[in-house]
Structures are given as C-alpha cells and as structure tokens.
PDB file of C-alpha atoms in Angstrom:
ATOM      1  CA  UNK A   1       8.408 -19.147  13.430  1.00  0.00           C
ATOM      2  CA  UNK A   2       9.903 -15.882  12.516  1.00  0.00           C
ATOM      3  CA  UNK A   3      12.994 -15.313  10.909  1.00  0.00           C
ATOM      4  CA  UNK A   4      14.529 -13.180  13.595  1.00  0.00           C
ATOM      5  CA  UNK A   5      13.598 -15.756  16.256  1.00  0.00           C
ATOM      6  CA  UNK A   6      16.051 -18.332  18.285  1.00  0.00           C
ATOM      7  CA  UNK A   7      13.768 -21.309  16.538  1.00  0.00           C
ATOM      8  CA  UNK A   8      14.728 -20.202  12.947  1.00  0.00           C
ATOM      9  CA  UNK A   9      18.573 -19.882  13.874  1.00  0.00           C
ATOM     10  CA  UNK A  10      18.682 -23.372  15.104  1.00  0.00           C
ATOM     11  CA  UNK A  11      16.191 -24.577  12.297  1.00  0.00           C
ATOM     12  CA  UNK A  12      18.162 -23.252   9.434  1.00  0.00           C
ATOM     13  CA  UNK A  13      21.571 -25.028  10.139  1.00  0.00           C
ATOM     14  CA  UNK A  14      19.878 -28.212  11.063  1.00  0.00           C
ATOM     15  CA  UNK A  15      18.058 -27.873   7.283  1.00  0.00           C
ATOM     16  CA  UNK A  16      21.467 -27.004   5.609  1.00  0.00           C
ATOM     17  CA  UNK A  17      23.322 -30.067   7.396  1.00  0.00           C
ATOM     18  CA  UNK A  18      20.384 -32.683   6.528  1.00  0.00           C
ATOM     19  CA  UNK A  19      20.061 -31.735   3.036  1.00  0.00           C
ATOM     20  CA  UNK A  20      23.773 -31.944   2.124  1.00  0.00           C
ATOM     21  CA  UNK A  21      24.281 -35.149   3.947  1.00  0.00           C
ATOM     22  CA  UNK A  22      21.121 -36.483   2.589  1.00  0.00           C
ATOM     23  CA  UNK A  23      21.792 -38.540  -1.246  1.00  0.00           C
ATOM     24  CA  UNK A  24      21.063 -36.753  -4.067  1.00  0.00           C
ATOM     25  CA  UNK A  25      17.739 -38.441  -4.984  1.00  0.00           C
ATOM     26  CA  UNK A  26      16.264 -37.594  -1.635  1.00  0.00           C
ATOM     27  CA  UNK A  27      17.295 -34.248  -1.117  1.00  0.00           C
ATOM     28  CA  UNK A  28      14.047 -32.164  -2.342  1.00  0.00           C
ATOM     29  CA  UNK A  29      11.851 -34.939  -0.631  1.00  0.00           C
ATOM     30  CA  UNK A  30      13.797 -33.925   2.967  1.00  0.00           C
ATOM     31  CA  UNK A  31      13.392 -30.364   2.004  1.00  0.00           C
ATOM     32  CA  UNK A  32       9.629 -30.549   1.539  1.00  0.00           C
ATOM     33  CA  UNK A  33       9.199 -32.382   4.448  1.00  0.00           C
ATOM     34  CA  UNK A  34      10.971 -29.844   6.431  1.00  0.00           C
ATOM     35  CA  UNK A  35       9.190 -26.823   4.741  1.00  0.00           C
ATOM     36  CA  UNK A  36       6.011 -28.511   5.635  1.00  0.00           C
ATOM     37  CA  UNK A  37       7.406 -28.716   9.233  1.00  0.00           C
ATOM     38  CA  UNK A  38       8.212 -25.109   9.308  1.00  0.00           C
ATOM     39  CA  UNK A  39       4.852 -23.903   8.244  1.00  0.00           C
ATOM     40  CA  UNK A  40       3.295 -26.708  10.714  1.00  0.00           C
ATOM     41  CA  UNK A  41       5.405 -24.946  13.328  1.00  0.00           C
ATOM     42  CA  UNK A  42       2.699 -22.035  12.656  1.00  0.00           C
ATOM     43  CA  UNK A  43      -0.373 -24.176  12.472  1.00  0.00           C
ATOM     44  CA  UNK A  44      -0.390 -27.603  11.494  1.00  0.00           C
ATOM     45  CA  UNK A  45      -4.279 -27.547  10.833  1.00  0.00           C
ATOM     46  CA  UNK A  46      -3.643 -25.166   7.851  1.00  0.00           C
ATOM     47  CA  UNK A  47      -1.310 -27.190   5.735  1.00  0.00           C
ATOM     48  CA  UNK A  48      -4.152 -28.442   3.836  1.00  0.00           C
ATOM     49  CA  UNK A  49      -4.678 -25.122   2.356  1.00  0.00           C
ATOM     50  CA  UNK A  50      -1.192 -25.080   0.998  1.00  0.00           C
ATOM     51  CA  UNK A  51      -1.656 -28.326  -0.838  1.00  0.00           C
ATOM     52  CA  UNK A  52      -5.072 -27.336  -2.102  1.00  0.00           C
ATOM     53  CA  UNK A  53      -3.116 -24.273  -3.866  1.00  0.00           C
ATOM     54  CA  UNK A  54      -0.315 -26.787  -4.790  1.00  0.00           C
ATOM     55  CA  UNK A  55      -2.587 -29.716  -6.689  1.00  0.00           C
ATOM     56  CA  UNK A  56      -4.928 -27.272  -7.986  1.00  0.00           C
ATOM     57  CA  UNK A  57      -2.383 -25.780 -10.095  1.00  0.00           C
ATOM     58  CA  UNK A  58       0.025 -28.732 -10.857  1.00  0.00           C
ATOM     59  CA  UNK A  59      -3.087 -30.143 -12.345  1.00  0.00           C
ATOM     60  CA  UNK A  60      -4.123 -27.542 -14.440  1.00  0.00           C
ATOM     61  CA  UNK A  61      -0.518 -27.113 -15.429  1.00  0.00           C
ATOM     62  CA  UNK A  62      -0.187 -30.824 -16.481  1.00  0.00           C
ATOM     63  CA  UNK A  63      -3.475 -30.270 -18.250  1.00  0.00           C
ATOM     64  CA  UNK A  64      -3.046 -27.096 -20.366  1.00  0.00           C
ATOM     65  CA  UNK A  65      -0.586 -27.791 -22.806  1.00  0.00           C
ATOM     66  CA  UNK A  66      -2.648 -30.826 -23.898  1.00  0.00           C
ATOM     67  CA  UNK A  67      -5.956 -28.501 -24.584  1.00  0.00           C
ATOM     68  CA  UNK A  68      -6.195 -26.661 -27.669  1.00  0.00           C
ATOM     69  CA  UNK A  69      -6.770 -22.762 -27.832  1.00  0.00           C
ATOM     70  CA  UNK A  70     -10.519 -22.183 -27.005  1.00  0.00           C
ATOM     71  CA  UNK A  71     -13.015 -22.001 -24.246  1.00  0.00           C
ATOM     72  CA  UNK A  72     -11.471 -25.326 -22.536  1.00  0.00           C
ATOM     73  CA  UNK A  73      -8.322 -23.725 -22.039  1.00  0.00           C
ATOM     74  CA  UNK A  74      -9.694 -20.682 -20.517  1.00  0.00           C
ATOM     75  CA  UNK A  75     -11.862 -22.606 -18.390  1.00  0.00           C
ATOM     76  CA  UNK A  76      -8.905 -24.650 -16.974  1.00  0.00           C
ATOM     77  CA  UNK A  77      -7.056 -21.364 -16.240  1.00  0.00           C
ATOM     78  CA  UNK A  78     -10.626 -20.063 -14.538  1.00  0.00           C
ATOM     79  CA  UNK A  79     -10.163 -23.231 -12.378  1.00  0.00           C
ATOM     80  CA  UNK A  80      -6.765 -21.982 -11.347  1.00  0.00           C
ATOM     81  CA  UNK A  81      -8.073 -18.313 -10.930  1.00  0.00           C
ATOM     82  CA  UNK A  82     -11.206 -18.991  -8.689  1.00  0.00           C
ATOM     83  CA  UNK A  83      -9.567 -21.826  -6.747  1.00  0.00           C
ATOM     84  CA  UNK A  84      -6.819 -19.731  -5.518  1.00  0.00           C
ATOM     85  CA  UNK A  85      -8.356 -16.346  -5.322  1.00  0.00           C
ATOM     86  CA  UNK A  86     -11.757 -17.974  -3.944  1.00  0.00           C
ATOM     87  CA  UNK A  87      -9.198 -18.985  -1.087  1.00  0.00           C
ATOM     88  CA  UNK A  88      -7.646 -15.611  -0.703  1.00  0.00           C
ATOM     89  CA  UNK A  89     -10.770 -13.679  -0.649  1.00  0.00           C
ATOM     90  CA  UNK A  90     -12.665 -16.258   1.946  1.00  0.00           C
ATOM     91  CA  UNK A  91      -9.904 -15.790   4.314  1.00  0.00           C
ATOM     92  CA  UNK A  92      -8.739 -12.413   4.032  1.00  0.00           C
ATOM     93  CA  UNK A  93     -11.749 -10.455   3.149  1.00  0.00           C
ATOM     94  CA  UNK A  94     -14.752 -12.558   3.636  1.00  0.00           C
ATOM     95  CA  UNK A  95     -14.976 -11.423   7.376  1.00  0.00           C
ATOM     96  CA  UNK A  96     -14.675  -7.869   6.233  1.00  0.00           C
ATOM     97  CA  UNK A  97     -17.428  -7.624   3.554  1.00  0.00           C
ATOM     98  CA  UNK A  98     -19.705 -10.097   5.634  1.00  0.00           C
ATOM     99  CA  UNK A  99     -19.399  -7.823   9.020  1.00  0.00           C
ATOM    100  CA  UNK A 100     -19.712  -4.886   6.761  1.00  0.00           C
ATOM    101  CA  UNK A 101     -22.852  -6.278   5.355  1.00  0.00           C
ATOM    102  CA  UNK A 102     -24.054  -6.891   8.839  1.00  0.00           C
ATOM    103  CA  UNK A 103     -23.509  -3.824  10.112  1.00  0.00           C
ATOM    104  CA  UNK A 104     -25.116  -2.003   7.131  1.00  0.00           C
ATOM    105  CA  UNK A 105     -28.445  -4.294   7.896  1.00  0.00           C
ATOM    106  CA  UNK A 106     -28.410  -3.695  11.713  1.00  0.00           C
ATOM    107  CA  UNK A 107     -28.455   0.157  10.900  1.00  0.00           C
ATOM    108  CA  UNK A 108     -24.687   0.421  11.889  1.00  0.00           C
ATOM    109  CA  UNK A 109     -25.084  -0.770  15.201  1.00  0.00           C
ATOM    110  CA  UNK A 110     -22.131  -3.121  15.438  1.00  0.00           C
ATOM    111  CA  UNK A 111     -23.266  -4.331  18.993  1.00  0.00           C
ATOM    112  CA  UNK A 112     -26.496  -5.868  17.099  1.00  0.00           C
ATOM    113  CA  UNK A 113     -24.612  -8.884  15.797  1.00  0.00           C
ATOM    114  CA  UNK A 114     -21.733 -11.305  16.826  1.00  0.00           C
ATOM    115  CA  UNK A 115     -18.801 -10.397  14.256  1.00  0.00           C
ATOM    116  CA  UNK A 116     -17.487 -13.183  11.812  1.00  0.00           C
ATOM    117  CA  UNK A 117     -13.811 -13.795  12.500  1.00  0.00           C
ATOM    118  CA  UNK A 118     -11.557 -15.844  10.368  1.00  0.00           C
ATOM    119  CA  UNK A 119      -7.735 -16.325  11.361  1.00  0.00           C
ATOM    120  CA  UNK A 120      -5.614 -15.166   8.380  1.00  0.00           C
ATOM    121  CA  UNK A 121      -3.398 -18.065   7.183  1.00  0.00           C
ATOM    122  CA  UNK A 122       0.291 -17.298   7.210  1.00  0.00           C
ATOM    123  CA  UNK A 123       1.733 -16.405   3.797  1.00  0.00           C
ATOM    124  CA  UNK A 124      -1.633 -16.926   1.773  1.00  0.00           C
ATOM    125  CA  UNK A 125      -0.911 -14.271  -0.225  1.00  0.00           C
ATOM    126  CA  UNK A 126       2.676 -15.227  -1.072  1.00  0.00           C
ATOM    127  CA  UNK A 127       1.831 -18.747  -2.044  1.00  0.00           C
ATOM    128  CA  UNK A 128      -1.229 -18.106  -4.060  1.00  0.00           C
ATOM    129  CA  UNK A 129       0.185 -15.307  -6.224  1.00  0.00           C
ATOM    130  CA  UNK A 130       3.131 -17.875  -6.813  1.00  0.00           C
ATOM    131  CA  UNK A 131       1.171 -20.550  -7.848  1.00  0.00           C
ATOM    132  CA  UNK A 132      -1.047 -18.507 -10.005  1.00  0.00           C
ATOM    133  CA  UNK A 133       1.805 -17.044 -11.919  1.00  0.00           C
ATOM    134  CA  UNK A 134       2.540 -20.558 -12.554  1.00  0.00           C
ATOM    135  CA  UNK A 135      -0.472 -21.389 -14.282  1.00  0.00           C
ATOM    136  CA  UNK A 136      -0.376 -18.131 -15.989  1.00  0.00           C
ATOM    137  CA  UNK A 137       2.833 -18.596 -17.573  1.00  0.00           C
ATOM    138  CA  UNK A 138       1.977 -21.849 -18.716  1.00  0.00           C
ATOM    139  CA  UNK A 139      -1.144 -20.525 -20.371  1.00  0.00           C
ATOM    140  CA  UNK A 140       0.529 -17.796 -22.286  1.00  0.00           C
ATOM    141  CA  UNK A 141       3.070 -20.549 -23.264  1.00  0.00           C
ATOM    142  CA  UNK A 142       6.060 -18.737 -21.343  1.00  0.00           C
ATOM    143  CA  UNK A 143       6.888 -22.314 -19.261  1.00  0.00           C
ATOM    144  CA  UNK A 144       6.375 -26.016 -20.022  1.00  0.00           C
ATOM    145  CA  UNK A 145       4.897 -27.490 -16.792  1.00  0.00           C
ATOM    146  CA  UNK A 146       6.992 -29.541 -14.556  1.00  0.00           C
ATOM    147  CA  UNK A 147       6.349 -33.371 -14.160  1.00  0.00           C
ATOM    148  CA  UNK A 148       7.554 -33.808 -11.241  1.00  0.00           C
ATOM    149  CA  UNK A 149       5.014 -32.791  -8.309  1.00  0.00           C
ATOM    150  CA  UNK A 150       7.572 -32.834  -5.499  1.00  0.00           C
ATOM    151  CA  UNK A 151       9.457 -30.025  -7.392  1.00  0.00           C
ATOM    152  CA  UNK A 152       6.512 -28.063  -8.056  1.00  0.00           C
ATOM    153  CA  UNK A 153       5.235 -28.467  -4.371  1.00  0.00           C
ATOM    154  CA  UNK A 154       8.808 -27.350  -3.147  1.00  0.00           C
ATOM    155  CA  UNK A 155       8.518 -24.191  -5.319  1.00  0.00           C
ATOM    156  CA  UNK A 156       5.464 -23.436  -3.333  1.00  0.00           C
ATOM    157  CA  UNK A 157       6.295 -24.410   0.091  1.00  0.00           C
ATOM    158  CA  UNK A 158       9.907 -23.376   0.150  1.00  0.00           C
ATOM    159  CA  UNK A 159      10.553 -22.175   3.569  1.00  0.00           C
ATOM    160  CA  UNK A 160      12.464 -19.250   2.981  1.00  0.00           C
ATOM    161  CA  UNK A 161      10.519 -17.549   1.073  1.00  0.00           C
ATOM    162  CA  UNK A 162       6.975 -19.097   2.004  1.00  0.00           C
ATOM    163  CA  UNK A 163       5.694 -16.760   4.797  1.00  0.00           C
ATOM    164  CA  UNK A 164       7.353 -13.204   3.778  1.00  0.00           C
ATOM    165  CA  UNK A 165       8.254 -13.579  -0.165  1.00  0.00           C
ATOM    166  CA  UNK A 166       9.793 -12.757  -2.195  1.00  0.00           C
ATOM    167  CA  UNK A 167       7.310 -13.972  -4.806  1.00  0.00           C
ATOM    168  CA  UNK A 168       9.090 -15.845  -7.497  1.00  0.00           C
ATOM    169  CA  UNK A 169       8.007 -16.910 -10.740  1.00  0.00           C
ATOM    170  CA  UNK A 170       8.201 -20.642 -11.277  1.00  0.00           C
ATOM    171  CA  UNK A 171      10.961 -20.098 -14.095  1.00  0.00           C
ATOM    172  CA  UNK A 172      13.317 -18.723 -11.537  1.00  0.00           C
ATOM    173  CA  UNK A 173      13.022 -21.615  -9.194  1.00  0.00           C
ATOM    174  CA  UNK A 174      11.934 -24.826 -10.650  1.00  0.00           C
ATOM    175  CA  UNK A 175      15.059 -25.168 -13.230  1.00  0.00           C
ATOM    176  CA  UNK A 176      17.210 -25.068 -10.270  1.00  0.00           C
ATOM    177  CA  UNK A 177      15.087 -27.799  -8.467  1.00  0.00           C
ATOM    178  CA  UNK A 178      15.484 -29.872 -11.471  1.00  0.00           C
ATOM    179  CA  UNK A 179      19.128 -29.557 -11.652  1.00  0.00           C
ATOM    180  CA  UNK A 180      21.364 -31.684  -9.373  1.00  0.00           C
ATOM    181  CA  UNK A 181      22.874 -29.567  -6.747  1.00  0.00           C
ATOM    182  CA  UNK A 182      26.523 -30.211  -5.079  1.00  0.00           C
ATOM    183  CA  UNK A 183      28.000 -28.306  -2.044  1.00  0.00           C
ATOM    184  CA  UNK A 184      28.972 -25.155  -2.646  1.00  0.00           C
ATOM    185  CA  UNK A 185      31.097 -23.614  -0.138  1.00  0.00           C
ATOM    186  CA  UNK A 186      31.127 -20.000  -1.633  1.00  0.00           C
ATOM    187  CA  UNK A 187      27.263 -20.052  -1.903  1.00  0.00           C
ATOM    188  CA  UNK A 188      27.166 -21.202   1.675  1.00  0.00           C
ATOM    189  CA  UNK A 189      29.454 -18.327   2.828  1.00  0.00           C
ATOM    190  CA  UNK A 190      27.870 -15.700   0.858  1.00  0.00           C
ATOM    191  CA  UNK A 191      24.207 -17.145   1.835  1.00  0.00           C
ATOM    192  CA  UNK A 192      25.179 -16.837   5.701  1.00  0.00           C
ATOM    193  CA  UNK A 193      26.554 -13.051   5.010  1.00  0.00           C
ATOM    194  CA  UNK A 194      23.065 -12.374   3.826  1.00  0.00           C
ATOM    195  CA  UNK A 195      21.415 -13.826   6.593  1.00  0.00           C
ATOM    196  CA  UNK A 196      23.484 -11.860   8.787  1.00  0.00           C
ATOM    197  CA  UNK A 197      23.201  -8.811   7.321  1.00  0.00           C
ATOM    198  CA  UNK A 198      19.628  -9.342   7.150  1.00  0.00           C
ATOM    199  CA  UNK A 199      19.463  -9.901  10.936  1.00  0.00           C
ATOM    200  CA  UNK A 200      21.278  -6.345  11.519  1.00  0.00           C
ATOM    201  CA  UNK A 201      18.626  -4.656   9.472  1.00  0.00           C
ATOM    202  CA  UNK A 202      15.771  -6.382  11.070  1.00  0.00           C
ATOM    203  CA  UNK A 203      16.782  -6.851  14.916  1.00  0.00           C
ATOM    204  CA  UNK A 204      19.354  -3.782  14.937  1.00  0.00           C
ATOM    205  CA  UNK A 205      18.020  -0.893  12.820  1.00  0.00           C
ATOM    206  CA  UNK A 206      14.589  -1.649  12.046  1.00  0.00           C
ATOM    207  CA  UNK A 207      13.013  -2.902  15.405  1.00  0.00           C
ATOM    208  CA  UNK A 208      15.143   0.080  16.973  1.00  0.00           C
ATOM    209  CA  UNK A 209      13.551   2.757  14.644  1.00  0.00           C
ATOM    210  CA  UNK A 210      10.407   1.154  15.037  1.00  0.00           C
ATOM    211  CA  UNK A 211      10.613   2.495  18.836  1.00  0.00           C
ATOM    212  CA  UNK A 212      11.133   6.001  18.130  1.00  0.00           C
ATOM    213  CA  UNK A 213       8.676   6.159  15.250  1.00  0.00           C
ATOM    214  CA  UNK A 214       5.694   4.611  17.846  1.00  0.00           C
ATOM    215  CA  UNK A 215       6.687   7.436  20.182  1.00  0.00           C
ATOM    216  CA  UNK A 216       6.593  10.377  17.764  1.00  0.00           C
ATOM    217  CA  UNK A 217       3.077   9.084  16.102  1.00  0.00           C
ATOM    218  CA  UNK A 218       1.990   8.811  19.865  1.00  0.00           C
ATOM    219  CA  UNK A 219       2.606  12.030  20.199  1.00  0.00           C
ATOM    220  CA  UNK A 220      -0.193  15.311  19.966  1.00  0.00           C
ATOM    221  CA  UNK A 221       0.071  16.769  16.894  1.00  0.00           C
ATOM    222  CA  UNK A 222      -0.429  20.133  18.651  1.00  0.00           C
ATOM    223  CA  UNK A 223       2.694  19.896  19.880  1.00  0.00           C
ATOM    224  CA  UNK A 224       4.750  18.782  16.826  1.00  0.00           C
ATOM    225  CA  UNK A 225       6.888  20.870  14.905  1.00  0.00           C
ATOM    226  CA  UNK A 226       7.474  20.675  11.336  1.00  0.00           C
ATOM    227  CA  UNK A 227      10.797  19.420  11.511  1.00  0.00           C
ATOM    228  CA  UNK A 228       9.200  16.995  14.309  1.00  0.00           C
ATOM    229  CA  UNK A 229       6.886  15.431  11.285  1.00  0.00           C
ATOM    230  CA  UNK A 230       9.118  15.380   8.716  1.00  0.00           C
ATOM    231  CA  UNK A 231      11.657  13.432  10.903  1.00  0.00           C
ATOM    232  CA  UNK A 232       8.841  11.279  12.075  1.00  0.00           C
ATOM    233  CA  UNK A 233       7.927  10.060   8.401  1.00  0.00           C
ATOM    234  CA  UNK A 234      11.393   9.948   7.404  1.00  0.00           C
ATOM    235  CA  UNK A 235      11.938   7.510   9.932  1.00  0.00           C
ATOM    236  CA  UNK A 236       9.132   5.610   9.268  1.00  0.00           C
ATOM    237  CA  UNK A 237       9.999   5.166   5.548  1.00  0.00           C
ATOM    238  CA  UNK A 238      13.456   3.574   7.002  1.00  0.00           C
ATOM    239  CA  UNK A 239      11.544   1.028   9.147  1.00  0.00           C
ATOM    240  CA  UNK A 240       9.637  -0.230   6.860  1.00  0.00           C
ATOM    241  CA  UNK A 241      12.562  -0.555   4.082  1.00  0.00           C
ATOM    242  CA  UNK A 242      14.888  -1.713   6.890  1.00  0.00           C
ATOM    243  CA  UNK A 243      12.118  -4.700   7.878  1.00  0.00           C
ATOM    244  CA  UNK A 244      11.243  -5.566   4.389  1.00  0.00           C
ATOM    245  CA  UNK A 245      14.930  -5.710   3.203  1.00  0.00           C
ATOM    246  CA  UNK A 246      16.139  -7.707   6.377  1.00  0.00           C
ATOM    247  CA  UNK A 247      13.648 -10.316   5.856  1.00  0.00           C
ATOM    248  CA  UNK A 248      14.070 -10.409   2.075  1.00  0.00           C
ATOM    249  CA  UNK A 249      18.079 -10.712   2.802  1.00  0.00           C
ATOM    250  CA  UNK A 250      17.378 -13.738   5.463  1.00  0.00           C
ATOM    251  CA  UNK A 251      15.062 -15.363   2.890  1.00  0.00           C
ATOM    252  CA  UNK A 252      17.683 -14.942  -0.101  1.00  0.00           C
ATOM    253  CA  UNK A 253      20.560 -16.013   2.029  1.00  0.00           C
ATOM    254  CA  UNK A 254      18.992 -18.771   3.599  1.00  0.00           C
ATOM    255  CA  UNK A 255      18.264 -20.205  -0.064  1.00  0.00           C
ATOM    256  CA  UNK A 256      21.600 -19.415  -1.141  1.00  0.00           C
ATOM    257  CA  UNK A 257      23.263 -21.883   1.555  1.00  0.00           C
ATOM    258  CA  UNK A 258      21.092 -24.604   0.146  1.00  0.00           C
ATOM    259  CA  UNK A 259      22.513 -23.895  -3.811  1.00  0.00           C
ATOM    260  CA  UNK A 260      19.479 -21.994  -4.699  1.00  0.00           C
ATOM    261  CA  UNK A 261      19.928 -18.426  -6.047  1.00  0.00           C
ATOM    262  CA  UNK A 262      16.833 -15.796  -5.741  1.00  0.00           C
ATOM    263  CA  UNK A 263      16.553 -12.573  -7.429  1.00  0.00           C
ATOM    264  CA  UNK A 264      17.786  -9.678  -5.642  1.00  0.00           C
ATOM    265  CA  UNK A 265      14.940  -7.470  -3.614  1.00  0.00           C
ATOM    266  CA  UNK A 266      15.075  -3.989  -1.983  1.00  0.00           C
ATOM    267  CA  UNK A 267      18.252  -2.440  -4.101  1.00  0.00           C
ATOM    268  CA  UNK A 268      18.673   0.920  -2.352  1.00  0.00           C
ATOM    269  CA  UNK A 269      15.118   2.143  -3.618  1.00  0.00           C
ATOM    270  CA  UNK A 270      15.602   5.356  -1.920  1.00  0.00           C
ATOM    271  CA  UNK A 271      18.338   6.082  -4.342  1.00  0.00           C
ATOM    272  CA  UNK A 272      16.040   5.728  -7.011  1.00  0.00           C
ATOM    273  CA  UNK A 273      15.770   8.439  -9.687  1.00  0.00           C
ATOM    274  CA  UNK A 274      12.352   7.668 -10.791  1.00  0.00           C
ATOM    275  CA  UNK A 275       8.882   6.014  -9.815  1.00  0.00           C
ATOM    276  CA  UNK A 276      10.009   3.028 -12.397  1.00  0.00           C
ATOM    277  CA  UNK A 277      13.649   2.975 -11.101  1.00  0.00           C
ATOM    278  CA  UNK A 278      11.914   2.888  -7.322  1.00  0.00           C
ATOM    279  CA  UNK A 279       9.513   0.352  -8.191  1.00  0.00           C
ATOM    280  CA  UNK A 280      12.331  -1.995  -9.755  1.00  0.00           C
ATOM    281  CA  UNK A 281      14.692  -1.637  -6.790  1.00  0.00           C
ATOM    282  CA  UNK A 282      11.810  -1.988  -4.097  1.00  0.00           C
TER     283      UNK A 282
END
C-alpha cells in the first residue's frame, strides 16, 4: 500500500492505537507483525526475501564479535555481502544482463527468444543496504550486535521506511527499539503534522506538477523555445523533490507517531551552497 492511499491512511491510526494499547513487553511483537502485514499487502509470497536478509545479517552480526581478526572474520562479512547483494542482483539486474546476453547471442534479434522477466520485490534496495550497514558497522567495531532478534527484525521491516526509505543505520534505530517507549502526545502531534505535510507535498504539489512536466516532455522539441525547456526542467526538479520529500516526511512522521525519531531528510536541498551541502541536505 502506498503512503498516499486511503488504505495507508486507515492503516496508520490503527497501528498507532494497537501499539499504545498493547502492554510494553508485546509492543514490538505487534509492530513487527503489522509491518509484515503491511508488506504482505503488496505480495505475501515475497516476505521470505525480507526474512532471508534479516536472518543472514542477524546471524553474521552475532558471530562477528566472537571471531578474531583474520580470514574467518572477512569470510563472515563476505557471507553478508554475497547473500544480500546476490539477492539484489538476481531480482534487479539478472534479467537485464541475461536478456542482453541472449540478444547478442541471437545477433541483436529480440524476436528470436523469449525475454526473461523477474518481478522486482518492493523496497529490496532499501532493506538490503540497511541490513548490510548493520553487518559492516559490527565488522568495523562501530556497533555491538543486538541480542534480540525481534528488535533487529523490526529495524529491517519497520513499515514507515520499508518501501521508500530513508535508509537508516542500526545505531539510529535499534537503541530506540531497546528502550521502553511511553506515550508522548507531543511526538504524536508532531508526527501527524509531518504526515499531513508529506501528503500535501506528494498529492497537491508533486502530482500536479507531474501533469505539467509530462505534457511539456511530450511536446515536439522543435516547437519549444528556450524558456519552455528551462521551465520544464525546473518543474521536473521540483516534481522529484516534492515526491521524495513528501514520502520521506510521511515515513518520518509515521515513525514519530510511534515514538521513534528518524534523521531529517530533504532539508531544502535547492538552497544548498555547494555540491556537498546539496548532498547532505538531500
């Protein structure tokens, strides 16, 4: 379900209500189950991919501190890298590489073979790099592994950031999951404001600008003036900004309503004074 759908607008308050009315010791279990349900609303049969990535990095994370420096430690990290990146490559790039090879084999005739097609799992890039960052931080001794599988699994599949980011480091989320959470009316209200702001950016601004951009890009370039081209490109820049920033605000706001605070994303990047400043703001 997408963030700007009616389904999500009904799902979010239900999650918040269930979360705060559930006893402390069971809250993360309930939230983990609801996050899996959120992903299953797209395709339940791809949940195994989420759990494969989760279990690979959880096990590697548990073993890394026990192994002395050397080839065994590097081999453990390689298990995480190969397992996660292997799944990402298979679903995201294998069909492209295979079809390119088949086309070359058939002399460039795309009609001579049946193209290979694989469905791209929703959010696979986000949760792959998120679990990888956990293993890499433990390997570099920047982070101690979490003992609780539920906390780690929730870090991976937490529904607000699962399908559209932001990509978070374990050090930013897991300590918050391990701490006891109490109802915070201020965070709830601030999160709700962020969700509404994100919906405005996505539905009112990005989607309306998108129609103008599509119309401009569909025009014959011969009939366009220089100002037309500049305006179309500026509008496209604002379209993608409001699209990404809107989704990010909804994700951060949804987490905030549950008492979790994520780093701010898309902090007015077009006001940046340098490429580095732009990247940090974006």
